[in-house]
Short mmCIF file of C-alpha atoms in Angstrom, two decimals:
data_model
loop_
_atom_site.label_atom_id
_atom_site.label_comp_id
_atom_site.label_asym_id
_atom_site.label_seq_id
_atom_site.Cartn_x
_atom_site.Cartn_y
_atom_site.Cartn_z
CA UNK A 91 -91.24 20.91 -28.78
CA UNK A 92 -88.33 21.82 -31.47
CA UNK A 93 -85.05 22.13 -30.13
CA UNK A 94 -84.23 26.00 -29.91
CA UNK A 95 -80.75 26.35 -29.04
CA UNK A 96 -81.64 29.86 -27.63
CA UNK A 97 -83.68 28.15 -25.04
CA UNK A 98 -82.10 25.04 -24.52
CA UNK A 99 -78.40 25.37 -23.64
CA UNK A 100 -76.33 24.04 -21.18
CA UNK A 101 -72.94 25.03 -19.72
CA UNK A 102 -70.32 22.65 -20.46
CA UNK A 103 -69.03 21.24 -17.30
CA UNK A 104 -66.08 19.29 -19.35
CA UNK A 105 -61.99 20.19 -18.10
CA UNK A 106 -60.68 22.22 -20.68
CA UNK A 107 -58.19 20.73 -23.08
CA UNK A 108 -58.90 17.20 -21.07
CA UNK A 109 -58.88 14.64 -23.18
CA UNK A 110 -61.84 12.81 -22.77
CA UNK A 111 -60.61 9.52 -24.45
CA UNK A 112 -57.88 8.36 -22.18
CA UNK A 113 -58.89 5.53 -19.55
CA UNK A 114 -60.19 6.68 -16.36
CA UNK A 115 -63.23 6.51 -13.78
CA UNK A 116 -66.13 9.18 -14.91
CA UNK A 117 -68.96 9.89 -13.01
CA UNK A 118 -72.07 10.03 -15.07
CA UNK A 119 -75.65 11.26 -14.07
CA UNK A 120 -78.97 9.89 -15.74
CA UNK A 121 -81.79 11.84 -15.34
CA UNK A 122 -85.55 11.29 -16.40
CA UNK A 123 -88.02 13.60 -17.39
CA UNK A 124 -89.87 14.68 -14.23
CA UNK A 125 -86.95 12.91 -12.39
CA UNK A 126 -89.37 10.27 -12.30
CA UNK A 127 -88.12 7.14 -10.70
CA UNK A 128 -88.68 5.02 -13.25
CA UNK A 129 -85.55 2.96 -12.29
CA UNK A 130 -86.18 2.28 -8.99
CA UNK A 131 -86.16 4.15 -5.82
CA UNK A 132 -83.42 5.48 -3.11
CA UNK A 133 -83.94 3.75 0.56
CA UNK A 134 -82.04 4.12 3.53
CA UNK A 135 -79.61 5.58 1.18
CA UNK A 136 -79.13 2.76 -1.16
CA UNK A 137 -80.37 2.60 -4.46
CA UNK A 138 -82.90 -0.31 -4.97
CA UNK A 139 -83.28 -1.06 -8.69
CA UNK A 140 -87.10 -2.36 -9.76
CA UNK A 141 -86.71 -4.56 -12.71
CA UNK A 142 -86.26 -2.04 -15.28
CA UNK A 143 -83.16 -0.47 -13.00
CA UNK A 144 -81.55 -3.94 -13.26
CA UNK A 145 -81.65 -4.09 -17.14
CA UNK A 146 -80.35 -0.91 -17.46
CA UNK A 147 -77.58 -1.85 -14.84
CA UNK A 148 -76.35 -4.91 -17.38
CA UNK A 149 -76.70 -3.09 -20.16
CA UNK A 150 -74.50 -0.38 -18.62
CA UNK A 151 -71.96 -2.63 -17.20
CA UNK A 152 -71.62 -3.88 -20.86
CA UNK A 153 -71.17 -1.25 -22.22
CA UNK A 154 -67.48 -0.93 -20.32
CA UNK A 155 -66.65 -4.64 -21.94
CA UNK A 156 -67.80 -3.52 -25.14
CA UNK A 157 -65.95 -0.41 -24.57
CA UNK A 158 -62.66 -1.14 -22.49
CA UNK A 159 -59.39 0.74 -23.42
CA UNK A 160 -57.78 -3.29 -22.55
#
């Protein structure tokens, strides 16, 4: 399916005039198509990562070496 921009919009949820580039803690959401749970699964409340959730966890928590304001 082509991208229509008509169709698919979203509202930006960003602050206003926040600059987005300073340090700070953000809270980020992945979601899959179908919200399948292709990274694991959500147990007693936890989130238990299956193998794949575990790579994506590294490369995730590289990305804030890779990318540290430090």
């Amino acid at each position: 399916m082509r991208f229509d921009p008509e169709r698919h919009h979203r509202r930006s949820i960003r602050l206003r005039g926040y600059d987005y580039t300073q340090p700070g803690a953000y809270f980020v959401t992945v979601s899959t198509q179908g919200r399948a749970s292709l990274f694991g699964e959500v147990a007693d409340g936890e989130m238990r990562l299956n193998e794949v959730g575990r790579i994506v966890q590294r490369c995730w928590e590289g990305y804030s070496r890779t990318f540290s304001a430090h």
